[in-house]
Amino acid sequence: MSLHVSDGLPGAKDMEQQPERGGTRFTLNGVLWSLQALFGFFFAGSGFGKVLLYDEALYAAAPRAVAWYAAVPQPLIVFIGVCEVLGGVGLILPAMAKVKPMLTPLAAAGLTLTMILAAGFHIVRGEYELVPANLLLGGVAAFITVGRGKQRPIAPAIITTSRVLGSLAVLVALTLLTFVPTWYTMTNVRF
């Protein structure tokens, strides 16, 4: 048993006993942060791979790795990639830095729309095996939209040194864990 101290009236404290909780406790806020980090990195990395297709040689070789690239103009693929990179970063940074945190549910809503459009595109092309992934990614993005928009929004706060350093650390992690490996794979691996 642990003692819980709560403030009632100024200067008065009452003590009540509460049982200790064992194990891991899942909260909506914790689940949202986990999903934001995981899917933020995923979308940023996936989008960066599409952004790299601005290079003519990479774009010419891309349909051998991903069949639907042959059906989409190069500028549209790059645009989708930019949207995914910005959406992935938007899932993490505004909420973490608490600077314009309402951008996080907006980024998630944009990613939801992107995945709905992708699912429709694959249905039209008869690529039904790709639709479940689009629906899963879009569903998680929709969950983050609702969670950060209505259920557990992040309150804005003033910019502090620790928030700026934390944001820079996330950008460095994105670069080292997603952008560099994606760039290396796309420029050095033959498909």
PDB file of N, CA, C and O in Angstrom, residues 65-122:
ATOM      1  N   ALA A  65      10.652  -2.437 -58.619  1.00  0.00           N
ATOM      2  CA  ALA A  65      10.488  -2.718 -57.191  1.00  0.00           C
ATOM      3  C   ALA A  65       9.040  -2.543 -56.746  1.00  0.00           C
ATOM      4  O   ALA A  65       8.541  -3.298 -55.906  1.00  0.00           O
ATOM      5  N   VAL A  66       8.362  -1.534 -57.287  1.00  0.00           N
ATOM      6  CA  VAL A  66       6.986  -1.225 -56.898  1.00  0.00           C
ATOM      7  C   VAL A  66       6.192  -1.022 -58.186  1.00  0.00           C
ATOM      8  O   VAL A  66       6.353   0.001 -58.873  1.00  0.00           O
ATOM      9  N   ALA A  67       5.325  -1.967 -58.495  1.00  0.00           N
ATOM     10  CA  ALA A  67       4.644  -1.983 -59.792  1.00  0.00           C
ATOM     11  C   ALA A  67       3.797  -0.741 -60.043  1.00  0.00           C
ATOM     12  O   ALA A  67       3.766  -0.226 -61.165  1.00  0.00           O
ATOM     13  N   TRP A  68       3.123  -0.223 -59.033  1.00  0.00           N
ATOM     14  CA  TRP A  68       2.197   0.890 -59.277  1.00  0.00           C
ATOM     15  C   TRP A  68       2.908   2.186 -59.640  1.00  0.00           C
ATOM     16  O   TRP A  68       2.283   3.102 -60.179  1.00  0.00           O
ATOM     17  N   TYR A  69       4.206   2.288 -59.403  1.00  0.00           N
ATOM     18  CA  TYR A  69       4.944   3.494 -59.788  1.00  0.00           C
ATOM     19  C   TYR A  69       4.867   3.737 -61.299  1.00  0.00           C
ATOM     20  O   TYR A  69       4.919   4.874 -61.750  1.00  0.00           O
ATOM     21  N   ALA A  70       4.753   2.667 -62.077  1.00  0.00           N
ATOM     22  CA  ALA A  70       4.692   2.811 -63.534  1.00  0.00           C
ATOM     23  C   ALA A  70       3.402   3.501 -63.977  1.00  0.00           C
ATOM     24  O   ALA A  70       3.354   4.089 -65.054  1.00  0.00           O
ATOM     25  N   ALA A  71       2.359   3.469 -63.160  1.00  0.00           N
ATOM     26  CA  ALA A  71       1.062   4.039 -63.529  1.00  0.00           C
ATOM     27  C   ALA A  71       0.889   5.475 -63.053  1.00  0.00           C
ATOM     28  O   ALA A  71      -0.145   6.089 -63.317  1.00  0.00           O
ATOM     29  N   VAL A  72       1.897   6.018 -62.352  1.00  0.00           N
ATOM     30  CA  VAL A  72       1.762   7.348 -61.755  1.00  0.00           C
ATOM     31  C   VAL A  72       2.875   8.248 -62.291  1.00  0.00           C
ATOM     32  O   VAL A  72       4.036   7.846 -62.326  1.00  0.00           O
ATOM     33  N   PRO A  73       2.533   9.472 -62.686  1.00  0.00           N
ATOM     34  CA  PRO A  73       3.578  10.384 -63.158  1.00  0.00           C
ATOM     35  C   PRO A  73       4.588  10.706 -62.048  1.00  0.00           C
ATOM     36  O   PRO A  73       4.225  10.776 -60.865  1.00  0.00           O
ATOM     37  N   GLN A  74       5.808  10.900 -62.450  1.00  0.00           N
ATOM     38  CA  GLN A  74       6.887  11.183 -61.496  1.00  0.00           C
ATOM     39  C   GLN A  74       6.569  12.346 -60.561  1.00  0.00           C
ATOM     40  O   GLN A  74       6.758  12.218 -59.343  1.00  0.00           O
ATOM     41  N   PRO A  75       6.072  13.500 -61.037  1.00  0.00           N
ATOM     42  CA  PRO A  75       5.793  14.602 -60.114  1.00  0.00           C
ATOM     43  C   PRO A  75       4.748  14.247 -59.046  1.00  0.00           C
ATOM     44  O   PRO A  75       4.840  14.706 -57.907  1.00  0.00           O
ATOM     45  N   LEU A  76       3.781  13.398 -59.405  1.00  0.00           N
ATOM     46  CA  LEU A  76       2.767  13.003 -58.420  1.00  0.00           C
ATOM     47  C   LEU A  76       3.374  12.110 -57.338  1.00  0.00           C
ATOM     48  O   LEU A  76       3.067  12.267 -56.154  1.00  0.00           O
ATOM     49  N   ILE A  77       4.249  11.203 -57.732  1.00  0.00           N
ATOM     50  CA  ILE A  77       4.915  10.350 -56.730  1.00  0.00           C
ATOM     51  C   ILE A  77       5.741  11.207 -55.775  1.00  0.00           C
ATOM     52  O   ILE A  77       5.700  11.011 -54.555  1.00  0.00           O
ATOM     53  N   VAL A  78       6.482  12.159 -56.307  1.00  0.00           N
ATOM     54  CA  VAL A  78       7.297  13.038 -55.463  1.00  0.00           C
ATOM     55  C   VAL A  78       6.396  13.865 -54.545  1.00  0.00           C
ATOM     56  O   VAL A  78       6.675  14.020 -53.350  1.00  0.00           O
ATOM     57  N   PHE A  79       5.271  14.368 -55.065  1.00  0.00           N
ATOM     58  CA  PHE A  79       4.328  15.136 -54.249  1.00  0.00           C
ATOM     59  C   PHE A  79       3.766  14.281 -53.115  1.00  0.00           C
ATOM     60  O   PHE A  79       3.688  14.732 -51.964  1.00  0.00           O
ATOM     61  N   ILE A  80       3.380  13.043 -53.413  1.00  0.00           N
ATOM     62  CA  ILE A  80       2.883  12.131 -52.376  1.00  0.00           C
ATOM     63  C   ILE A  80       3.975  11.922 -51.327  1.00  0.00           C
ATOM     64  O   ILE A  80       3.704  11.914 -50.123  1.00  0.00           O
ATOM     65  N   GLY A  81       5.205  11.761 -51.773  1.00  0.00           N
ATOM     66  CA  GLY A  81       6.322  11.585 -50.842  1.00  0.00           C
ATOM     67  C   GLY A  81       6.512  12.784 -49.932  1.00  0.00           C
ATOM     68  O   GLY A  81       6.709  12.639 -48.728  1.00  0.00           O
ATOM     69  N   VAL A  82       6.449  13.983 -50.496  1.00  0.00           N
ATOM     70  CA  VAL A  82       6.582  15.201 -49.682  1.00  0.00           C
ATOM     71  C   VAL A  82       5.461  15.260 -48.647  1.00  0.00           C
ATOM     72  O   VAL A  82       5.701  15.571 -47.473  1.00  0.00           O
ATOM     73  N   CYS A  83       4.241  14.936 -49.067  1.00  0.00           N
ATOM     74  CA  CYS A  83       3.108  14.928 -48.125  1.00  0.00           C
ATOM     75  C   CYS A  83       3.331  13.929 -46.997  1.00  0.00           C
ATOM     76  O   CYS A  83       3.041  14.210 -45.838  1.00  0.00           O
ATOM     77  N   GLU A  84       3.841  12.747 -47.338  1.00  0.00           N
ATOM     78  CA  GLU A  84       4.085  11.732 -46.311  1.00  0.00           C
ATOM     79  C   GLU A  84       5.219  12.137 -45.367  1.00  0.00           C
ATOM     80  O   GLU A  84       5.127  11.906 -44.154  1.00  0.00           O
ATOM     81  N   VAL A  85       6.276  12.725 -45.891  1.00  0.00           N
ATOM     82  CA  VAL A  85       7.374  13.186 -45.024  1.00  0.00           C
ATOM     83  C   VAL A  85       6.856  14.255 -44.064  1.00  0.00           C
ATOM     84  O   VAL A  85       7.076  14.187 -42.851  1.00  0.00           O
ATOM     85  N   LEU A  86       6.156  15.249 -44.602  1.00  0.00           N
ATOM     86  CA  LEU A  86       5.626  16.320 -43.749  1.00  0.00           C
ATOM     87  C   LEU A  86       4.603  15.781 -42.754  1.00  0.00           C
ATOM     88  O   LEU A  86       4.570  16.197 -41.589  1.00  0.00           O
ATOM     89  N   GLY A  87       3.776  14.840 -43.201  1.00  0.00           N
ATOM     90  CA  GLY A  87       2.808  14.227 -42.290  1.00  0.00           C
ATOM     91  C   GLY A  87       3.492  13.444 -41.184  1.00  0.00           C
ATOM     92  O   GLY A  87       3.099  13.518 -40.011  1.00  0.00           O
ATOM     93  N   GLY A  88       4.525  12.676 -41.534  1.00  0.00           N
ATOM     94  CA  GLY A  88       5.252  11.901 -40.530  1.00  0.00           C
ATOM     95  C   GLY A  88       5.922  12.794 -39.496  1.00  0.00           C
ATOM     96  O   GLY A  88       5.840  12.547 -38.286  1.00  0.00           O
ATOM     97  N   VAL A  89       6.573  13.845 -39.965  1.00  0.00           N
ATOM     98  CA  VAL A  89       7.201  14.799 -39.046  1.00  0.00           C
ATOM     99  C   VAL A  89       6.121  15.508 -38.228  1.00  0.00           C
ATOM    100  O   VAL A  89       6.272  15.732 -37.027  1.00  0.00           O
ATOM    101  N   GLY A  90       4.995  15.812 -38.873  1.00  0.00           N
ATOM    102  CA  GLY A  90       3.892  16.488 -38.190  1.00  0.00           C
ATOM    103  C   GLY A  90       3.227  15.651 -37.113  1.00  0.00           C
ATOM    104  O   GLY A  90       2.617  16.186 -36.193  1.00  0.00           O
ATOM    105  N   LEU A  91       3.343  14.337 -37.202  1.00  0.00           N
ATOM    106  CA  LEU A  91       2.801  13.478 -36.144  1.00  0.00           C
ATOM    107  C   LEU A  91       3.587  13.624 -34.844  1.00  0.00           C
ATOM    108  O   LEU A  91       3.061  13.395 -33.762  1.00  0.00           O
ATOM    109  N   ILE A  92       4.845  13.994 -34.957  1.00  0.00           N
ATOM    110  CA  ILE A  92       5.721  14.007 -33.786  1.00  0.00           C
ATOM    111  C   ILE A  92       6.055  15.420 -33.300  1.00  0.00           C
ATOM    112  O   ILE A  92       5.805  15.760 -32.136  1.00  0.00           O
ATOM    113  N   LEU A  93       6.645  16.229 -34.157  1.00  0.00           N
ATOM    114  CA  LEU A  93       7.259  17.487 -33.703  1.00  0.00           C
ATOM    115  C   LEU A  93       6.311  18.523 -33.095  1.00  0.00           C
ATOM    116  O   LEU A  93       6.631  19.058 -32.032  1.00  0.00           O
ATOM    117  N   PRO A  94       5.180  18.853 -33.706  1.00  0.00           N
ATOM    118  CA  PRO A  94       4.349  19.899 -33.083  1.00  0.00           C
ATOM    119  C   PRO A  94       3.866  19.513 -31.684  1.00  0.00           C
ATOM    120  O   PRO A  94       3.873  20.340 -30.770  1.00  0.00           O
ATOM    121  N   ALA A  95       3.503  18.250 -31.506  1.00  0.00           N
ATOM    122  CA  ALA A  95       3.041  17.802 -30.189  1.00  0.00           C
ATOM    123  C   ALA A  95       4.192  17.751 -29.195  1.00  0.00           C
ATOM    124  O   ALA A  95       4.042  18.140 -28.032  1.00  0.00           O
ATOM    125  N   MET A  96       5.346  17.304 -29.650  1.00  0.00           N
ATOM    126  CA  MET A  96       6.491  17.190 -28.744  1.00  0.00           C
ATOM    127  C   MET A  96       7.009  18.557 -28.316  1.00  0.00           C
ATOM    128  O   MET A  96       7.299  18.782 -27.149  1.00  0.00           O
ATOM    129  N   ALA A  97       7.113  19.462 -29.274  1.00  0.00           N
ATOM    130  CA  ALA A  97       7.618  20.799 -28.966  1.00  0.00           C
ATOM    131  C   ALA A  97       6.541  21.670 -28.320  1.00  0.00           C
ATOM    132  O   ALA A  97       6.853  22.709 -27.751  1.00  0.00           O
ATOM    133  N   LYS A  98       5.286  21.239 -28.437  1.00  0.00           N
ATOM    134  CA  LYS A  98       4.130  21.998 -27.936  1.00  0.00           C
ATOM    135  C   LYS A  98       4.029  23.370 -28.592  1.00  0.00           C
ATOM    136  O   LYS A  98       3.526  24.315 -28.013  1.00  0.00           O
ATOM    137  N   VAL A  99       4.547  23.464 -29.816  1.00  0.00           N
ATOM    138  CA  VAL A  99       4.414  24.666 -30.623  1.00  0.00           C
ATOM    139  C   VAL A  99       3.410  24.321 -31.721  1.00  0.00           C
ATOM    140  O   VAL A  99       3.655  23.428 -32.524  1.00  0.00           O
ATOM    141  N   LYS A 100       2.282  24.977 -31.718  1.00  0.00           N
ATOM    142  CA  LYS A 100       1.193  24.677 -32.657  1.00  0.00           C
ATOM    143  C   LYS A 100       0.840  23.188 -32.634  1.00  0.00           C
ATOM    144  O   LYS A 100       0.820  22.511 -33.677  1.00  0.00           O
ATOM    145  N   PRO A 101       0.541  22.617 -31.450  1.00  0.00           N
ATOM    146  CA  PRO A 101       0.282  21.179 -31.368  1.00  0.00           C
ATOM    147  C   PRO A 101      -0.966  20.723 -32.128  1.00  0.00           C
ATOM    148  O   PRO A 101      -1.107  19.531 -32.397  1.00  0.00           O
ATOM    149  N   MET A 102      -1.847  21.650 -32.503  1.00  0.00           N
ATOM    150  CA  MET A 102      -3.006  21.246 -33.299  1.00  0.00           C
ATOM    151  C   MET A 102      -2.608  20.838 -34.719  1.00  0.00           C
ATOM    152  O   MET A 102      -3.426  20.315 -35.466  1.00  0.00           O
ATOM    153  N   LEU A 103      -1.344  21.071 -35.090  1.00  0.00           N
ATOM    154  CA  LEU A 103      -0.870  20.577 -36.380  1.00  0.00           C
ATOM    155  C   LEU A 103      -0.756  19.057 -36.393  1.00  0.00           C
ATOM    156  O   LEU A 103      -0.828  18.437 -37.457  1.00  0.00           O
ATOM    157  N   THR A 104      -0.602  18.447 -35.212  1.00  0.00           N
ATOM    158  CA  THR A 104      -0.476  16.987 -35.153  1.00  0.00           C
ATOM    159  C   THR A 104      -1.753  16.289 -35.625  1.00  0.00           C
ATOM    160  O   THR A 104      -1.682  15.423 -36.505  1.00  0.00           O
ATOM    161  N   PRO A 105      -2.944  16.624 -35.095  1.00  0.00           N
ATOM    162  CA  PRO A 105      -4.131  15.960 -35.645  1.00  0.00           C
ATOM    163  C   PRO A 105      -4.401  16.337 -37.105  1.00  0.00           C
ATOM    164  O   PRO A 105      -4.950  15.536 -37.860  1.00  0.00           O
ATOM    165  N   LEU A 106      -3.996  17.530 -37.510  1.00  0.00           N
ATOM    166  CA  LEU A 106      -4.155  17.901 -38.922  1.00  0.00           C
ATOM    167  C   LEU A 106      -3.244  17.058 -39.807  1.00  0.00           C
ATOM    168  O   LEU A 106      -3.640  16.633 -40.897  1.00  0.00           O
ATOM    169  N   ALA A 107      -2.009  16.820 -39.360  1.00  0.00           N
ATOM    170  CA  ALA A 107      -1.094  15.957 -40.106  1.00  0.00           C
ATOM    171  C   ALA A 107      -1.665  14.542 -40.191  1.00  0.00           C
ATOM    172  O   ALA A 107      -1.624  13.911 -41.255  1.00  0.00           O
ATOM    173  N   ALA A 108      -2.208  14.062 -39.086  1.00  0.00           N
ATOM    174  CA  ALA A 108      -2.804  12.721 -39.071  1.00  0.00           C
ATOM    175  C   ALA A 108      -4.012  12.656 -40.010  1.00  0.00           C
ATOM    176  O   ALA A 108      -4.205  11.665 -40.714  1.00  0.00           O
ATOM    177  N   ALA A 109      -4.811  13.719 -40.043  1.00  0.00           N
ATOM    178  CA  ALA A 109      -5.967  13.754 -40.949  1.00  0.00           C
ATOM    179  C   ALA A 109      -5.499  13.735 -42.404  1.00  0.00           C
ATOM    180  O   ALA A 109      -6.100  13.052 -43.244  1.00  0.00           O
ATOM    181  N   GLY A 110      -4.440  14.465 -42.704  1.00  0.00           N
ATOM    182  CA  GLY A 110      -3.895  14.458 -44.061  1.00  0.00           C
ATOM    183  C   GLY A 110      -3.390  13.083 -44.461  1.00  0.00           C
ATOM    184  O   GLY A 110      -3.603  12.633 -45.592  1.00  0.00           O
ATOM    185  N   LEU A 111      -2.740  12.398 -43.531  1.00  0.00           N
ATOM    186  CA  LEU A 111      -2.263  11.043 -43.815  1.00  0.00           C
ATOM    187  C   LEU A 111      -3.433  10.074 -43.980  1.00  0.00           C
ATOM    188  O   LEU A 111      -3.377   9.153 -44.804  1.00  0.00           O
ATOM    189  N   THR A 112      -4.501  10.279 -43.205  1.00  0.00           N
ATOM    190  CA  THR A 112      -5.701   9.448 -43.358  1.00  0.00           C
ATOM    191  C   THR A 112      -6.258   9.606 -44.770  1.00  0.00           C
ATOM    192  O   THR A 112      -6.564   8.614 -45.445  1.00  0.00           O
ATOM    193  N   LEU A 113      -6.381  10.845 -45.212  1.00  0.00           N
ATOM    194  CA  LEU A 113      -6.879  11.106 -46.561  1.00  0.00           C
ATOM    195  C   LEU A 113      -5.963  10.486 -47.617  1.00  0.00           C
ATOM    196  O   LEU A 113      -6.435   9.873 -48.586  1.00  0.00           O
ATOM    197  N   THR A 114      -4.668  10.602 -47.425  1.00  0.00           N
ATOM    198  CA  THR A 114      -3.712  10.015 -48.361  1.00  0.00           C
ATOM    199  C   THR A 114      -3.917   8.503 -48.464  1.00  0.00           C
ATOM    200  O   THR A 114      -3.906   7.936 -49.566  1.00  0.00           O
ATOM    201  N   MET A 115      -4.124   7.838 -47.349  1.00  0.00           N
ATOM    202  CA  MET A 115      -4.302   6.389 -47.352  1.00  0.00           C
ATOM    203  C   MET A 115      -5.650   5.981 -47.939  1.00  0.00           C
ATOM    204  O   MET A 115      -5.757   4.939 -48.603  1.00  0.00           O
ATOM    205  N   ILE A 116      -6.686   6.789 -47.725  1.00  0.00           N
ATOM    206  CA  ILE A 116      -7.984   6.506 -48.351  1.00  0.00           C
ATOM    207  C   ILE A 116      -7.852   6.602 -49.873  1.00  0.00           C
ATOM    208  O   ILE A 116      -8.340   5.734 -50.612  1.00  0.00           O
ATOM    209  N   LEU A 117      -7.194   7.653 -50.340  1.00  0.00           N
ATOM    210  CA  LEU A 117      -6.981   7.809 -51.780  1.00  0.00           C
ATOM    211  C   LEU A 117      -6.111   6.680 -52.339  1.00  0.00           C
ATOM    212  O   LEU A 117      -6.368   6.179 -53.441  1.00  0.00           O
ATOM    213  N   ALA A 118      -5.100   6.272 -51.586  1.00  0.00           N
ATOM    214  CA  ALA A 118      -4.244   5.164 -52.024  1.00  0.00           C
ATOM    215  C   ALA A 118      -5.044   3.868 -52.122  1.00  0.00           C
ATOM    216  O   ALA A 118      -4.896   3.107 -53.087  1.00  0.00           O
ATOM    217  N   ALA A 119      -5.919   3.619 -51.151  1.00  0.00           N
ATOM    218  CA  ALA A 119      -6.751   2.408 -51.186  1.00  0.00           C
ATOM    219  C   ALA A 119      -7.657   2.434 -52.420  1.00  0.00           C
ATOM    220  O   ALA A 119      -7.787   1.423 -53.118  1.00  0.00           O
ATOM    221  N   GLY A 120      -8.268   3.581 -52.684  1.00  0.00           N
ATOM    222  CA  GLY A 120      -9.116   3.703 -53.874  1.00  0.00           C
ATOM    223  C   GLY A 120      -8.332   3.465 -55.153  1.00  0.00           C
ATOM    224  O   GLY A 120      -8.798   2.774 -56.075  1.00  0.00           O
ATOM    225  N   PHE A 121      -7.138   4.021 -55.233  1.00  0.00           N
ATOM    226  CA  PHE A 121      -6.265   3.835 -56.390  1.00  0.00           C
ATOM    227  C   PHE A 121      -5.964   2.356 -56.608  1.00  0.00           C
ATOM    228  O   PHE A 121      -6.059   1.839 -57.723  1.00  0.00           O
ATOM    229  N   HIS A 122      -5.614   1.651 -55.524  1.00  0.00           N
ATOM    230  CA  HIS A 122      -5.262   0.234 -55.656  1.00  0.00           C
ATOM    231  C   HIS A 122      -6.495  -0.619 -55.989  1.00  0.00           C
ATOM    232  O   HIS A 122      -6.377  -1.612 -56.722  1.00  0.00           O
TER     233      HIS A 122
END
